[in-house]
Amino acid sequence: MLLLKVDKTELIDAYNKSEVDALLDNKLNVIDQIDAYTKGEADTLLLLNVNQSTTYTKIETDYLISQIQVGDVDLGGNITIGTAQTINANKTFNISCKFVCSIDGIATITGTSFVKSVANDIVVLLGASGTKPISEFAGTQTDMDMALLQNEQLESALVSMIDQRTGRQPYREILKQFPQNLDDQILCTVDAIKLFAPNFFSLRKVADIFEIPHTTLKYRIDNRDSRKKSEPNKRLFDDTEEEIFVAIIISTYEEGSPFTQASFYEYLQQEYPEKEASKGYVQKLTNVAASRIACVDFVEGRPACLIHNCDESGLQDFVDAHNKSVLAPVGIKPADCRYKVERDGRKVSELGTIVLDKERVPILCVVKRMTIDNNLYDNGLREGRDVIVLTSQKGNVNSYHFFIQARDIYIPFVKKQRRDNNLRATERATLIIDGYGAHVMDEVSNLFKKNCIDVLLLPAYSSHRFQPLNLTVFHSMKACVKSRVTVFEKNIQAHK
């Protein structure tokens, strides 16, 4: 060793002769030397107290690896979890992923296994860590989007409606037309039935095939050739505008400040200057506003004995109110039958007036004939005092009758009321009437002005709600007459 000048550092891992001889005596295979450790490495392992119970030899390790036999797989996005572990909700998957259960006993993973906090069943989870309401994915269905009736259903319905042989002819004609939507299919069906089986055509039967009201079917047939406008009517809203407009109306109502007729019209002019309100609506609004102002001017503070309401009503026994039997061609419906009638029955009209203080005003009675029925006075009515009888060709009240009533009945009554209640001769009276033409003619208006009588016209088309006579006397009178007349059949004009 001294002669070889061996460095001391090289003697640390040296073996003595007896150790080398022992190794040679064991005749170790040269291959085994591949996995041999130096003495220093072995000492290090012993010092680190490595658990040798799980140690594998290289041959064992190579064998285990060879049993896996896995191809080239990108494992960059894989996540391994234990039986009791869960995936955190804040884990982001930026690549396509698949959840595989390889442990026996674990339940199948379903959509409900993935829950986003503070979310409910009305939202959809989006990939960008957000949500979106399910309602946004749903669209409204229009007539153009409605699915056509299945061919089998249509054929079966036509055969059932017509017959086994003839019913297939309209069906084949419909198929030739290639309808693109439900409207086209309905109109093609109507045309085909009228062409091949006109005697079997019926609005109700065709409407039943497509499960729509027969009135809707008639409207579609009547308007099939009408020109479609490319833009909405100036007086109308499109669907979106209408939804917004209705929402605003509801919102103002719920907030406790609903639209009045005046504020509603002002809102229309401000927000929708391009829209035009119908003349009828504007006139109605004007009439209502004028009527309210007139109520304040002509009613408030005036004596009850000088506030009156006048209107006309009539009764007639319709001789053609009963069902008739007539000869008609086969296929004609009862509603299509028309026949001429003459209404020669009695017709009586009356022009009555009521007073707020319950005083009686003589009635003007109009009949059709010069000969007055005796029963007109059966209840003790006195001609000229309780009732004044006039005649007309049709038994209706006209402008002449109203002028006679104003001159000979109403104005004398107003003068009497002033005297009986110790009022001035110029104390103004109020007459509430509707806008019937005979009520507002110049001769009558001048007569009222001369006698200090103000006319308060009711708003148009509001008599059934605001006319005092209609709500009281005339209503009771017609109810009484109806209870006595029993010869009319129900659901006909005379009975109603």
XYZ file of C-alpha atoms in Angstrom:
496
model
C 0.000 0.000 0.000
C 2.888 2.358 0.788
C 4.528 1.470 -2.496
C 1.317 2.232 -4.444
C 0.903 5.575 -2.704
C -2.801 5.145 -2.259
C -4.609 8.253 -1.107
C -6.264 7.951 2.236
C -9.577 9.126 0.836
C -9.698 6.093 -1.468
C -9.368 3.689 1.461
C -12.784 4.633 2.887
C -14.698 2.227 0.590
C -11.956 -0.450 0.332
C -12.594 -4.039 1.282
C -9.974 -6.281 2.977
C -8.800 -9.514 1.376
C -10.995 -11.752 3.426
C -14.138 -9.822 2.322
C -13.199 -10.121 -1.337
C -12.564 -13.842 -0.954
C -15.991 -14.247 0.602
C -17.646 -12.597 -2.354
C -15.771 -14.760 -4.809
C -16.629 -17.876 -2.862
C -20.374 -17.043 -3.216
C -19.930 -17.006 -6.991
C -22.189 -14.000 -7.553
C -23.578 -13.634 -11.038
C -22.103 -10.726 -12.869
C -25.624 -9.554 -13.747
C -26.404 -9.198 -10.056
C -23.655 -6.623 -9.784
C -25.782 -4.192 -11.750
C -28.002 -3.576 -8.729
C -25.188 -3.756 -6.159
C -24.731 -0.866 -3.786
C -21.400 0.460 -2.530
C -20.742 0.199 1.126
C -21.252 3.907 1.575
C -24.688 3.766 -0.091
C -25.731 0.832 2.053
C -24.568 2.586 5.194
C -26.545 5.674 4.193
C -29.751 3.659 3.746
C -29.280 2.052 7.125
C -28.664 5.376 8.761
C -31.913 6.777 7.223
C -33.852 3.814 8.669
C -35.567 2.995 5.363
C -38.503 0.601 5.745
C -37.400 -2.476 3.833
C -40.834 -4.125 3.986
C -41.965 -2.280 0.830
C -38.693 -2.535 -1.062
C -38.819 -4.070 -4.528
C -35.952 -5.471 -6.513
C -35.425 -4.116 -10.003
C -36.711 -7.299 -11.593
C -39.955 -7.089 -9.588
C -40.386 -3.437 -10.482
C -39.862 -4.106 -14.192
C -42.412 -6.909 -14.048
C -45.100 -4.685 -12.473
C -44.536 -1.960 -15.025
C -44.839 -4.428 -17.890
C -48.290 -5.522 -16.630
C -49.788 -2.030 -16.982
C -49.494 -1.913 -20.798
C -50.808 1.636 -21.157
C -50.544 3.450 -24.464
C -49.675 7.081 -24.931
C -52.175 8.960 -22.734
C -52.129 12.632 -21.772
C -52.468 12.551 -18.007
C -51.990 16.282 -17.544
C -55.616 16.936 -16.631
C -56.219 13.861 -14.460
C -57.292 14.104 -10.830
C -57.070 11.158 -8.457
C -59.273 11.130 -5.382
C -59.858 8.688 -2.596
C -63.073 7.006 -1.581
C -63.936 9.624 1.011
C -62.650 12.576 -0.967
C -64.656 15.083 -3.025
C -63.777 17.510 -5.779
C -63.771 21.101 -4.549
C -66.415 23.331 -6.161
C -63.793 25.908 -7.107
C -61.805 23.490 -9.241
C -61.660 24.791 -12.839
C -61.636 22.330 -15.749
C -60.195 24.119 -18.756
C -60.004 20.996 -20.921
C -62.429 18.272 -21.838
C -62.746 15.887 -18.949
C -64.437 12.630 -18.044
C -65.331 11.289 -14.608
C -64.600 7.583 -14.212
C -65.494 5.541 -11.163
C -63.056 2.624 -10.668
C -63.879 1.791 -7.058
C -66.586 -0.757 -6.334
C -69.496 0.513 -4.270
C -69.410 4.141 -5.411
C -72.726 5.397 -6.837
C -72.963 6.550 -10.422
C -72.097 10.214 -10.892
C -75.088 12.226 -12.143
C -75.829 15.837 -12.997
C -77.150 16.472 -9.493
C -73.717 15.579 -8.101
C -72.385 18.899 -9.356
C -74.061 21.726 -7.458
C -73.133 25.367 -7.541
C -73.664 27.214 -4.300
C -76.323 29.985 -4.251
C -77.837 28.504 -7.456
C -81.229 26.890 -7.858
C -83.085 24.857 -10.441
C -84.092 27.858 -12.568
C -80.557 28.642 -13.781
C -78.038 26.923 -16.024
C -74.347 26.792 -15.073
C -72.128 28.219 -17.794
C -68.544 27.321 -18.574
C -67.301 30.830 -17.798
C -68.108 30.413 -14.089
C -71.485 32.124 -14.518
C -75.170 31.322 -14.655
C -78.071 32.074 -16.988
C -81.838 31.715 -16.379
C -83.458 28.776 -18.141
C -86.237 31.097 -19.337
C -83.751 32.830 -21.640
C -83.355 29.611 -23.600
C -87.117 29.381 -24.288
C -88.711 31.253 -27.169
C -92.282 32.177 -27.976
C -94.051 30.079 -30.559
C -95.720 31.845 -33.435
C -98.118 30.542 -36.048
C -95.218 30.140 -38.448
C -93.323 28.006 -35.894
C -96.235 25.727 -35.056
C -95.698 22.174 -36.238
C -97.853 20.852 -39.027
C -100.402 18.189 -38.255
C -98.927 14.742 -38.854
C -99.875 13.237 -42.218
C -101.317 10.126 -40.587
C -103.505 12.204 -38.278
C -104.707 14.418 -41.126
C -105.548 11.454 -43.358
C -107.417 9.688 -40.561
C -109.400 12.847 -39.729
C -110.399 13.423 -43.367
C -111.484 9.811 -43.838
C -113.523 9.991 -40.641
C -115.070 13.311 -41.688
C -115.951 12.310 -45.265
C -115.650 8.591 -46.076
C -113.057 5.908 -46.710
C -112.727 6.533 -50.440
C -113.463 10.211 -50.981
C -111.538 11.323 -47.888
C -108.192 10.347 -49.421
C -108.633 12.628 -52.442
C -108.409 15.866 -50.400
C -105.505 14.342 -48.481
C -103.495 13.696 -51.663
C -104.283 17.213 -52.882
C -102.946 18.684 -49.618
C -99.681 16.751 -49.987
C -99.229 18.150 -53.504
C -99.357 21.714 -52.164
C -96.412 21.186 -49.763
C -97.714 23.429 -46.923
C -94.853 25.155 -45.113
C -96.613 25.937 -41.834
C -99.831 25.266 -39.965
C -101.677 28.192 -41.576
C -100.847 26.891 -45.046
C -101.928 23.389 -44.066
C -105.274 24.636 -42.731
C -106.046 26.681 -45.850
C -104.966 23.825 -48.136
C -107.297 21.502 -46.235
C -110.206 23.915 -46.662
C -109.570 24.245 -50.410
C -109.174 20.486 -50.885
C -112.416 19.638 -49.075
C -114.346 22.270 -51.034
C -112.893 20.872 -54.265
C -113.475 17.143 -53.759
C -116.220 16.973 -51.104
C -118.066 20.307 -50.919
C -121.153 18.752 -49.325
C -119.080 17.667 -46.323
C -117.394 21.013 -45.706
C -118.068 22.565 -42.301
C -116.123 25.226 -40.439
C -116.607 23.456 -37.136
C -115.496 20.054 -38.463
C -112.339 21.463 -40.058
C -111.627 23.494 -36.913
C -111.948 20.320 -34.830
C -109.306 18.603 -36.971
C -106.727 21.270 -36.093
C -108.122 21.909 -32.583
C -108.759 25.630 -33.136
C -111.959 27.703 -32.654
C -114.174 27.823 -35.731
C -114.224 31.626 -35.462
C -110.433 31.651 -35.831
C -110.711 29.437 -38.888
C -113.289 31.759 -40.460
C -111.036 34.761 -39.819
C -108.091 33.036 -41.499
C -110.199 32.136 -44.524
C -111.652 35.644 -44.846
C -108.248 37.325 -44.547
C -106.126 34.907 -46.552
C -105.720 37.354 -49.442
C -105.338 40.502 -47.356
C -102.098 42.338 -47.922
C -99.671 42.066 -45.017
C -98.174 45.340 -43.842
C -94.410 45.520 -43.620
C -94.625 47.835 -40.619
C -97.140 48.199 -37.773
C -100.174 50.429 -38.116
C -99.661 53.935 -36.748
C -102.346 53.274 -34.162
C -100.993 49.869 -33.145
C -97.954 48.515 -31.309
C -95.788 45.613 -32.328
C -95.400 42.701 -29.902
C -92.369 44.119 -28.070
C -93.851 47.606 -27.731
C -97.106 46.135 -26.493
C -95.373 44.068 -23.781
C -93.459 47.134 -22.572
C -96.575 49.297 -22.691
C -98.690 46.831 -20.696
C -95.880 46.419 -18.143
C -95.790 50.199 -17.614
C -99.573 50.343 -17.107
C -99.434 47.530 -14.533
C -96.439 49.101 -12.795
C -98.138 52.477 -12.384
C -101.214 50.742 -10.983
C -99.203 48.706 -8.454
C -97.345 51.836 -7.349
C -100.659 53.422 -6.374
C -100.800 56.022 -9.133
C -102.773 54.451 -12.005
C -103.390 56.285 -15.250
C -106.491 58.412 -15.606
C -107.947 58.938 -19.062
C -106.339 62.369 -19.273
C -102.900 61.323 -17.934
C -102.963 58.228 -20.132
C -103.546 60.321 -23.240
C -100.767 62.739 -22.222
C -98.391 59.804 -21.692
C -99.177 58.503 -25.176
C -98.419 61.874 -26.735
C -95.099 62.205 -24.866
C -93.718 58.671 -25.189
C -95.194 57.667 -28.555
C -95.501 60.848 -30.640
C -95.520 58.761 -33.830
C -98.691 56.944 -32.716
C -102.125 58.386 -33.396
C -105.043 57.861 -31.033
C -108.310 57.037 -32.760
C -110.779 59.877 -33.216
C -113.367 57.946 -31.258
C -111.058 57.663 -28.246
C -110.169 61.360 -28.355
C -113.833 62.333 -28.703
C -114.774 60.039 -25.827
C -112.046 61.581 -23.683
C -113.256 65.057 -24.618
C -116.850 64.129 -23.820
C -115.913 62.676 -20.433
C -113.851 65.732 -19.510
C -116.605 68.071 -20.659
C -119.211 66.038 -18.788
C -117.267 66.222 -15.528
C -116.818 69.953 -15.861
C -120.511 70.350 -16.659
C -121.460 68.295 -13.585
C -119.630 70.771 -11.402
C -121.132 73.771 -13.182
C -124.717 72.537 -13.655
C -125.388 70.206 -10.701
C -123.434 71.239 -7.620
C -125.308 73.753 -5.485
C -128.572 73.679 -7.461
C -131.960 72.903 -5.855
C -133.027 69.247 -6.129
C -136.401 70.300 -7.540
C -134.659 71.718 -10.631
C -132.427 68.720 -11.489
C -134.149 66.440 -14.031
C -133.382 63.496 -16.311
C -135.258 62.793 -19.552
C -135.051 59.800 -21.912
C -137.194 57.621 -24.179
C -137.953 53.907 -24.144
C -140.211 51.551 -26.080
C -141.975 48.185 -26.091
C -142.879 46.019 -29.078
C -144.284 42.530 -29.549
C -142.220 41.000 -32.351
C -144.555 38.885 -34.469
C -141.555 37.211 -36.125
C -139.897 36.291 -32.847
C -141.073 32.671 -33.039
C -139.304 29.919 -34.944
C -140.525 29.380 -38.499
C -140.466 26.247 -40.680
C -139.587 26.864 -44.331
C -138.578 24.705 -47.297
C -134.874 24.900 -48.098
C -132.324 22.966 -50.208
C -130.374 20.142 -48.583
C -127.263 21.399 -46.823
C -128.680 24.815 -45.920
C -128.376 25.578 -42.225
C -131.187 27.235 -40.239
C -128.984 30.263 -39.631
C -128.708 30.772 -43.399
C -132.483 30.944 -43.950
C -133.891 34.411 -44.575
C -137.544 35.296 -44.974
C -139.494 38.534 -45.192
C -141.723 39.550 -42.306
C -144.013 42.469 -41.555
C -144.036 43.827 -38.040
C -147.605 44.972 -37.633
C -147.775 44.405 -33.920
C -148.256 47.097 -31.322
C -145.331 49.350 -30.577
C -145.428 51.974 -27.839
C -142.698 54.524 -27.053
C -142.631 56.834 -24.097
C -140.655 59.947 -23.274
C -140.383 60.165 -19.517
C -138.820 62.586 -17.047
C -137.807 62.066 -13.417
C -136.980 64.710 -10.810
C -134.511 64.549 -7.955
C -137.187 65.614 -5.445
C -139.552 62.788 -6.610
C -142.171 65.032 -8.239
C -144.149 63.513 -11.136
C -143.790 64.774 -14.694
C -146.473 63.919 -17.314
C -145.426 61.201 -19.798
C -145.343 61.640 -23.574
C -146.629 58.441 -25.228
C -146.145 57.667 -28.953
C -148.147 54.924 -30.700
C -148.427 53.721 -34.312
C -152.170 54.150 -34.928
C -154.598 56.998 -34.762
C -157.031 54.808 -32.835
C -155.890 54.671 -29.236
C -156.310 51.387 -27.425
C -158.765 51.587 -24.586
C -156.399 49.753 -22.249
C -154.018 52.734 -22.439
C -156.234 54.417 -19.843
C -157.275 51.301 -17.940
C -154.969 52.179 -15.045
C -156.511 55.625 -14.502
C -154.140 57.769 -16.594
C -155.669 61.156 -17.410
C -155.229 62.458 -20.936
C -153.390 65.785 -20.974
C -152.439 65.624 -17.292
C -150.792 62.256 -16.627
C -150.033 61.339 -20.232
C -150.031 63.010 -23.633
C -150.534 60.626 -26.560
C -149.059 61.311 -30.013
C -148.773 59.133 -33.106
C -146.100 58.297 -35.662
C -145.799 55.918 -38.605
C -143.386 53.566 -36.811
C -144.220 54.340 -33.206
C -140.829 55.895 -32.467
C -140.007 59.193 -30.754
C -138.661 61.753 -33.229
C -137.519 65.389 -33.094
C -141.078 66.705 -33.417
C -142.224 64.665 -30.418
C -139.307 65.842 -28.307
C -140.020 69.477 -29.180
C -143.698 69.036 -28.167
C -142.614 67.387 -24.922
C -140.198 70.243 -24.145
C -142.672 73.006 -24.999
C -145.937 71.566 -23.650
C -144.795 69.325 -20.773
C -141.305 69.976 -19.470
C -141.020 73.792 -19.486
C -144.437 74.297 -17.820
C -143.361 71.766 -15.175
C -140.096 73.676 -14.513
C -141.996 76.925 -14.049
C -144.365 75.207 -11.600
C -141.406 73.830 -9.621
C -139.948 77.313 -9.232
C -143.243 78.693 -7.979
C -143.927 75.824 -5.569
C -140.452 76.103 -4.030
C -140.391 79.926 -3.830
C -137.512 80.250 -6.295
C -136.793 83.074 -8.704
C -138.266 82.778 -12.194
C -134.706 82.874 -13.538
C -133.371 80.141 -11.207
C -131.416 77.864 -13.481
C -132.573 74.268 -13.941
C -130.544 71.277 -15.215
C -131.775 68.669 -17.704
C -129.624 65.522 -18.026
C -130.054 63.832 -21.434
C -128.012 61.736 -23.870
C -126.625 62.971 -27.187
C -129.511 61.737 -29.370
C -129.910 64.086 -32.355
C -133.497 65.056 -31.503
C -132.311 66.247 -28.077
C -129.828 68.805 -29.373
C -131.584 70.382 -32.376
C -131.543 74.184 -32.523
C -135.271 74.714 -31.860
C -135.087 72.800 -28.597
C -131.760 74.352 -27.525
C -133.109 77.875 -28.042
C -136.233 76.986 -26.098
C -134.164 75.775 -23.134
C -131.895 78.843 -23.144
C -134.878 81.168 -23.143
C -136.278 79.455 -20.033
C -132.943 79.298 -18.099
C -132.477 75.530 -18.513
C -128.937 74.126 -18.860
C -128.488 70.849 -20.777
C -125.987 68.309 -19.389
C -125.141 65.741 -22.082
C -124.017 62.292 -20.971
C -120.729 60.982 -22.464
C -121.162 58.993 -25.665
C -121.982 55.286 -25.255
C -122.438 55.618 -21.493
C -126.230 55.682 -21.120
C -126.321 52.097 -19.870
C -124.112 53.150 -16.955
C -124.960 56.791 -16.232
C -128.512 57.344 -17.448
C -130.631 57.507 -14.245
C -133.828 56.504 -16.066
C -132.190 53.411 -17.581
C -130.943 52.300 -14.171
C -134.259 52.832 -12.378
C -137.662 53.330 -14.025
C -137.052 51.780 -17.447
C -135.231 48.813 -15.968
C -138.127 48.078 -13.613
C -140.681 48.617 -16.375
C -139.043 46.156 -18.768
C -138.596 43.599 -16.009
C -142.321 43.843 -15.231
C -143.338 43.475 -18.875
C -141.018 40.531 -19.382
C -142.494 38.710 -16.403
C -145.999 39.073 -17.880
C -145.213 38.181 -21.496
C -144.743 34.413 -21.660
C -145.434 33.656 -25.320
C -141.848 34.288 -26.454
C -139.341 31.477 -26.613
C -136.143 31.714 -24.631
C -132.889 32.971 -26.145
C -134.650 34.995 -28.848
C -134.649 38.743 -29.309
C -138.139 39.351 -27.923
C -137.435 37.332 -24.791
C -134.144 39.114 -24.165
